Amino acid sequence: MAGRDRGPFIAGNWKMNLTLPEARGLAQKIVEAGAELRESTIVLFPPFTALAAVGGTLAGSAIGLGAQDLFWEDQGAYTGEVSGPMLKEAGCAYVLIGHSERRQVFGETDETVNRKLGAALRSGLSPIVCVGEVLAERESGRTIERIDAQLAAGLRGFAPEDLERVVLAYEPVWAIGTGKTASPGQAEEVHAHVRRRLEERYGKDRASCAIILYGGSVKPANSYPLFKEKNIDGFLVGGASLDAGGFVGIAGEALRAYREEK
Ligand code: PGA
């Protein structure tokens, strides 16, 4: 199925937020809204400590569970880290890799992204690999160059069939948590470019099936025009995913755009 032939993919990245009761409560509200969002794929990314609790709330629903990061080794003396097999055991189907906060605050590089991608695939998790330029790169006309470098190094060494489970997320760093969203045109330009690059590496069929998310200050008010763009298949939502109404609103607006196209 081509990326655009299926409903929107909406991921909620809760970052380092919410107590356990709050996390369960938010997940419960999203489960209750699930029937309205049936044609979409919804995945929640709570902190590690809330994975079990949220997984329990999501059990029996169509909403998926994911983690915000993983380590590239499967086990061993790596104090503080969590591995792919551990995330699988905790009920995760997805994992975020290379989020810009991990790159900027925790020194992650394209090399670590590449190793983590291997670990995720080996563990049977679907990775969501994040790429995006900082403001200085956009302002100096180096956006595409940056995205190309992240894709080339991050995806190095994988076979086309390995990539069938990979979701990509374009998140301009200047738009994350700032209230500044990329315009639909700005986002589409990068999404179309990412798809062209995937096509060069993995062929037209795989590229057209790839899911490419946009992230960066997505809200119910900008979800519809962004999803109208041909190469935007859904969203990675941060701040607005902490509020059930906002998150469900984003999914609902993307679905409205999707249904109009069908
Ligand atoms: P935001 O975050 O929606 O708060 O901008 C997006 C993200 O970090 O994934």
Tab-separated table of C-alpha atoms and ligand atoms in Angstrom:
chain	number	residue	atom	x	y	z
A	1	MET	CA	0.000	0.000	0.000
A	2	ALA	CA	1.464	3.387	-0.865
A	3	GLY	CA	2.076	5.708	2.086
A	4	ARG	CA	-0.845	7.888	1.076
A	5	ASP	CA	-3.246	5.000	0.503
A	6	ARG	CA	-3.473	4.361	4.211
A	7	GLY	CA	-4.740	6.564	6.998
A	8	PRO	CA	-2.561	9.011	8.915
A	9	PHE	CA	0.130	7.767	11.302
A	10	ILE	CA	0.030	9.847	14.478
A	11	ALA	CA	2.714	9.415	17.129
A	12	GLY	CA	2.557	11.058	20.556
A	13	ASN	CA	5.997	11.694	22.091
A	14	TRP	CA	5.355	12.409	25.764
A	15	LYS	CA	9.039	13.123	26.455
A	16	MET	CA	9.914	13.375	30.191
A	17	ASN	CA	6.409	14.206	31.361
A	18	LEU	CA	3.458	12.820	33.350
A	19	THR	CA	3.087	10.859	36.570
A	20	LEU	CA	1.859	7.270	36.314
A	21	PRO	CA	-1.775	8.169	37.082
A	22	GLU	CA	-1.602	10.998	34.535
A	23	ALA	CA	-0.053	8.699	31.941
A	24	ARG	CA	-2.746	6.049	32.452
A	25	GLY	CA	-5.472	8.693	32.347
A	26	LEU	CA	-4.216	10.203	29.086
A	27	ALA	CA	-3.852	6.777	27.469
A	28	GLN	CA	-7.367	5.867	28.588
A	29	LYS	CA	-8.855	8.995	26.983
A	30	ILE	CA	-7.066	8.225	23.734
A	31	VAL	CA	-8.327	4.624	23.814
A	32	GLU	CA	-11.859	5.982	24.259
A	33	ALA	CA	-11.436	8.200	21.190
A	34	GLY	CA	-10.042	5.240	19.228
A	35	ALA	CA	-13.284	4.380	17.460
A	36	GLU	CA	-13.370	7.836	15.816
A	37	LEU	CA	-9.785	7.390	14.636
A	38	ARG	CA	-10.127	3.877	13.260
A	39	GLU	CA	-8.445	4.420	9.892
A	40	SER	CA	-5.336	5.921	11.472
A	41	THR	CA	-2.332	4.340	13.180
A	42	ILE	CA	-1.875	5.827	16.649
A	43	VAL	CA	1.245	5.148	18.723
A	44	LEU	CA	2.082	6.556	22.167
A	45	PHE	CA	5.655	7.051	23.442
A	46	PRO	CA	5.627	7.384	27.248
A	47	PRO	CA	8.810	7.550	29.354
A	48	PHE	CA	10.385	4.119	30.066
A	49	THR	CA	8.983	4.038	33.598
A	50	ALA	CA	5.403	4.390	32.318
A	51	LEU	CA	5.640	1.797	29.512
A	52	ALA	CA	4.140	-1.044	31.553
A	53	ALA	CA	1.313	1.078	32.970
A	54	VAL	CA	0.409	2.601	29.603
A	55	GLY	CA	0.786	-0.788	27.899
A	56	GLY	CA	-1.774	-2.161	30.363
A	57	THR	CA	-4.212	0.625	29.526
A	58	LEU	CA	-3.745	0.107	25.783
A	59	ALA	CA	-4.154	-3.688	25.950
A	60	GLY	CA	-6.924	-4.863	23.656
A	61	SER	CA	-7.038	-1.531	21.800
A	62	ALA	CA	-5.603	-0.762	18.364
A	63	ILE	CA	-3.256	1.882	19.808
A	64	GLY	CA	0.420	1.024	19.688
A	65	LEU	CA	3.141	1.473	22.297
A	66	GLY	CA	6.638	2.799	21.667
A	67	ALA	CA	9.732	3.903	23.579
A	68	GLN	CA	11.602	7.168	23.181
A	69	ASP	CA	15.069	5.624	22.784
A	70	LEU	CA	17.061	2.380	23.074
A	71	PHE	CA	20.695	1.305	23.373
A	72	TRP	CA	22.496	-0.468	20.528
A	73	GLU	CA	23.629	-3.515	22.509
A	74	ASP	CA	21.123	-6.139	23.632
A	75	GLN	CA	22.448	-6.644	27.176
A	76	GLY	CA	25.457	-6.109	29.385
A	77	ALA	CA	27.279	-3.606	31.560
A	78	TYR	CA	25.689	-0.401	30.233
A	79	THR	CA	24.424	1.372	33.338
A	80	GLY	CA	21.317	3.419	32.706
A	81	GLU	CA	20.558	2.029	29.254
A	82	VAL	CA	17.569	0.034	27.975
A	83	SER	CA	17.849	-2.488	25.130
A	84	GLY	CA	15.634	-3.528	22.235
A	85	PRO	CA	14.747	-6.949	23.721
A	86	MET	CA	13.764	-5.214	26.988
A	87	LEU	CA	11.479	-2.856	25.094
A	88	LYS	CA	9.935	-5.762	23.193
A	89	GLU	CA	9.300	-7.539	26.477
A	90	ALA	CA	7.702	-4.363	27.867
A	91	GLY	CA	5.187	-4.487	24.998
A	92	CYS	CA	6.710	-1.940	22.606
A	93	ALA	CA	6.272	-2.261	18.870
A	94	TYR	CA	8.014	1.036	18.018
A	95	VAL	CA	11.015	3.069	19.144
A	96	LEU	CA	12.125	6.642	18.400
A	97	ILE	CA	15.714	6.996	17.222
A	98	GLY	CA	17.788	10.160	16.839
A	99	HIS	CA	15.236	12.634	18.134
A	100	SER	CA	16.785	16.116	17.955
A	101	GLU	CA	16.716	16.398	21.754
A	102	ARG	CA	18.808	13.221	21.945
A	103	ARG	CA	21.180	14.632	19.333
A	104	GLN	CA	21.452	18.099	20.898
A	105	VAL	CA	21.311	17.408	24.648
A	106	PHE	CA	22.806	13.909	24.793
A	107	GLY	CA	25.367	14.084	22.000
A	108	GLU	CA	23.831	11.484	19.698
A	109	THR	CA	25.361	11.346	16.248
A	110	ASP	CA	24.429	9.849	12.912
A	111	GLU	CA	26.739	6.989	13.854
A	112	THR	CA	24.813	6.176	17.060
A	113	VAL	CA	21.561	6.518	15.141
A	114	ASN	CA	22.863	3.931	12.696
A	115	ARG	CA	23.779	1.497	15.481
A	116	LYS	CA	20.475	1.998	17.267
A	117	LEU	CA	18.611	1.421	14.022
A	118	GLY	CA	20.360	-1.926	13.687
A	119	ALA	CA	19.455	-2.826	17.266
A	120	ALA	CA	15.803	-1.898	16.772
A	121	LEU	CA	15.481	-3.971	13.596
A	122	ARG	CA	17.268	-6.928	15.191
A	123	SER	CA	14.795	-6.810	18.101
A	124	GLY	CA	11.747	-6.712	15.856
A	125	LEU	CA	10.863	-3.123	16.734
A	126	SER	CA	9.742	-0.575	14.146
A	127	PRO	CA	12.069	2.400	14.433
A	128	ILE	CA	11.029	5.991	13.789
A	129	VAL	CA	14.228	7.698	12.667
A	130	CYS	CA	14.233	11.468	13.143
A	131	VAL	CA	16.096	13.930	10.941
A	132	GLY	CA	15.999	17.715	10.740
A	133	GLU	CA	18.047	20.860	10.345
A	134	VAL	CA	18.776	23.585	12.905
A	135	LEU	CA	17.804	27.202	12.220
A	136	ALA	CA	21.298	28.279	11.106
A	137	GLU	CA	21.311	25.482	8.518
A	138	ARG	CA	17.905	26.518	7.175
A	139	GLU	CA	18.849	30.178	7.064
A	140	SER	CA	22.062	29.481	5.201
A	141	GLY	CA	20.341	27.269	2.613
A	142	ARG	CA	21.860	24.015	3.902
A	143	THR	CA	18.668	22.175	4.884
A	144	ILE	CA	18.799	19.550	2.148
A	145	GLU	CA	22.524	19.010	2.626
A	146	ARG	CA	21.935	18.332	6.341
A	147	ILE	CA	19.043	15.944	5.717
A	148	ASP	CA	21.090	14.095	3.093
A	149	ALA	CA	23.991	13.688	5.509
A	150	GLN	CA	21.681	12.379	8.264
A	151	LEU	CA	19.988	9.931	5.913
A	152	ALA	CA	23.209	8.685	4.342
A	153	ALA	CA	24.994	8.048	7.642
A	154	GLY	CA	21.957	7.020	9.670
A	155	LEU	CA	20.725	4.428	7.158
A	156	ARG	CA	24.169	3.199	6.056
A	157	GLY	CA	24.515	-0.524	5.530
A	158	PHE	CA	20.872	-1.594	5.563
A	159	ALA	CA	19.290	-3.738	2.893
A	160	PRO	CA	16.092	-2.569	1.185
A	161	GLU	CA	14.006	-5.220	2.970
A	162	ASP	CA	15.369	-4.074	6.356
A	163	LEU	CA	13.911	-0.677	5.678
A	164	GLU	CA	10.356	-1.856	5.200
A	165	ARG	CA	9.708	-1.441	8.913
A	166	VAL	CA	11.377	1.958	9.220
A	167	VAL	CA	9.331	5.135	9.625
A	168	LEU	CA	11.080	8.456	9.002
A	169	ALA	CA	10.281	11.709	10.749
A	170	TYR	CA	11.311	15.110	9.436
A	171	GLU	CA	11.459	17.475	12.376
A	172	PRO	CA	13.037	20.869	11.746
A	173	VAL	CA	14.779	21.592	15.046
A	174	TRP	CA	13.697	25.250	14.983
A	175	ALA	CA	10.045	24.113	14.968
A	176	ILE	CA	10.234	21.697	17.926
A	177	GLY	CA	8.559	23.032	21.039
A	178	THR	CA	8.801	26.596	19.717
A	179	GLY	CA	5.288	27.134	18.422
A	180	LYS	CA	6.838	27.791	14.963
A	181	THR	CA	5.625	25.193	12.509
A	182	ALA	CA	7.171	24.671	9.087
A	183	SER	CA	4.685	25.844	6.467
A	184	PRO	CA	3.054	23.017	4.521
A	185	GLY	CA	5.221	24.026	1.534
A	186	GLN	CA	8.462	24.000	3.538
A	187	ALA	CA	7.659	20.617	5.051
A	188	GLU	CA	6.546	19.106	1.738
A	189	GLU	CA	9.747	20.202	0.011
A	190	VAL	CA	11.831	18.186	2.479
A	191	HIS	CA	9.409	15.228	2.571
A	192	ALA	CA	9.449	14.960	-1.226
A	193	HIS	CA	13.236	15.099	-1.141
A	194	VAL	CA	13.439	12.349	1.504
A	195	ARG	CA	11.161	10.154	-0.606
A	196	ARG	CA	13.327	10.752	-3.695
A	197	ARG	CA	16.410	9.745	-1.739
A	198	LEU	CA	14.660	6.572	-0.497
A	199	GLU	CA	13.696	5.816	-4.066
A	200	GLU	CA	17.322	6.117	-5.235
A	201	ARG	CA	18.471	3.762	-2.486
A	202	TYR	CA	15.650	1.282	-2.129
A	203	GLY	CA	13.569	1.537	-5.299
A	204	LYS	CA	10.299	3.174	-6.221
A	205	ASP	CA	7.929	0.667	-4.615
A	206	ARG	CA	9.571	0.747	-1.218
A	207	ALA	CA	9.918	4.528	-1.322
A	208	SER	CA	6.273	5.036	-2.182
A	209	CYS	CA	5.241	2.787	0.738
A	210	ALA	CA	7.536	4.523	3.230
A	211	ILE	CA	5.873	6.497	5.993
A	212	ILE	CA	7.375	9.971	6.425
A	213	LEU	CA	6.097	11.942	9.414
A	214	TYR	CA	6.362	15.661	10.061
A	215	GLY	CA	7.101	16.923	13.581
A	216	GLY	CA	7.500	20.367	15.087
A	217	SER	CA	4.691	22.296	16.815
A	218	VAL	CA	1.904	20.264	15.219
A	219	LYS	CA	-1.516	21.280	16.559
A	220	PRO	CA	-5.126	20.646	15.514
A	221	ALA	CA	-5.069	23.959	13.585
A	222	ASN	CA	-2.158	23.028	11.296
A	223	SER	CA	-2.696	19.284	10.998
A	224	TYR	CA	-5.169	19.497	8.100
A	225	PRO	CA	-3.104	21.689	5.721
A	226	LEU	CA	0.081	19.749	6.486
A	227	PHE	CA	-1.580	16.381	5.859
A	228	LYS	CA	-2.987	17.717	2.566
A	229	GLU	CA	0.575	17.714	1.235
A	230	LYS	CA	1.309	14.685	-0.897
A	231	ASN	CA	4.345	13.340	0.972
A	232	ILE	CA	3.300	13.990	4.586
A	233	ASP	CA	1.930	10.710	5.956
A	234	GLY	CA	1.345	11.735	9.552
A	235	PHE	CA	2.837	13.476	12.545
A	236	LEU	CA	5.229	13.086	15.447
A	237	VAL	CA	3.581	15.249	18.088
A	238	GLY	CA	5.302	16.467	21.247
A	239	GLY	CA	3.671	19.168	23.396
A	240	ALA	CA	0.171	18.786	21.958
A	241	SER	CA	0.208	15.029	22.619
A	242	LEU	CA	0.052	15.662	26.383
A	243	ASP	CA	-3.529	16.803	26.036
A	244	ALA	CA	-6.068	14.220	24.880
A	245	GLY	CA	-8.237	16.832	23.143
A	246	GLY	CA	-5.294	18.305	21.244
A	247	PHE	CA	-3.870	14.933	20.241
A	248	VAL	CA	-7.203	13.498	19.124
A	249	GLY	CA	-7.918	16.806	17.354
A	250	ILE	CA	-4.669	16.491	15.363
A	251	ALA	CA	-5.551	12.937	14.361
A	252	GLY	CA	-9.113	13.978	13.491
A	253	GLU	CA	-7.965	16.847	11.256
A	254	ALA	CA	-5.459	14.592	9.465
A	255	LEU	CA	-8.240	12.038	8.944
A	256	ARG	CA	-10.504	14.739	7.513
A	257	ALA	CA	-7.799	15.555	4.933
A	258	TYR	CA	-7.285	11.848	4.233
A	259	ARG	CA	-10.987	11.125	3.726
A	260	GLU	CA	-11.329	14.022	1.304
A	261	GLU	CA	-8.645	12.483	-0.869
A	262	LYS	CA	-10.090	8.986	-0.955
B	1	PGA	P1	6.537	19.516	19.558
B	1	PGA	O1	7.595	18.331	19.599
B	1	PGA	O2	5.281	18.979	18.921
B	1	PGA	O3	6.345	19.924	21.000
B	1	PGA	O4	7.143	20.627	18.735
B	1	PGA	C1	7.742	17.436	18.528
B	1	PGA	C2	8.774	16.407	18.871
B	1	PGA	O5	9.713	16.726	19.604
B	1	PGA	O6	8.700	15.238	18.459
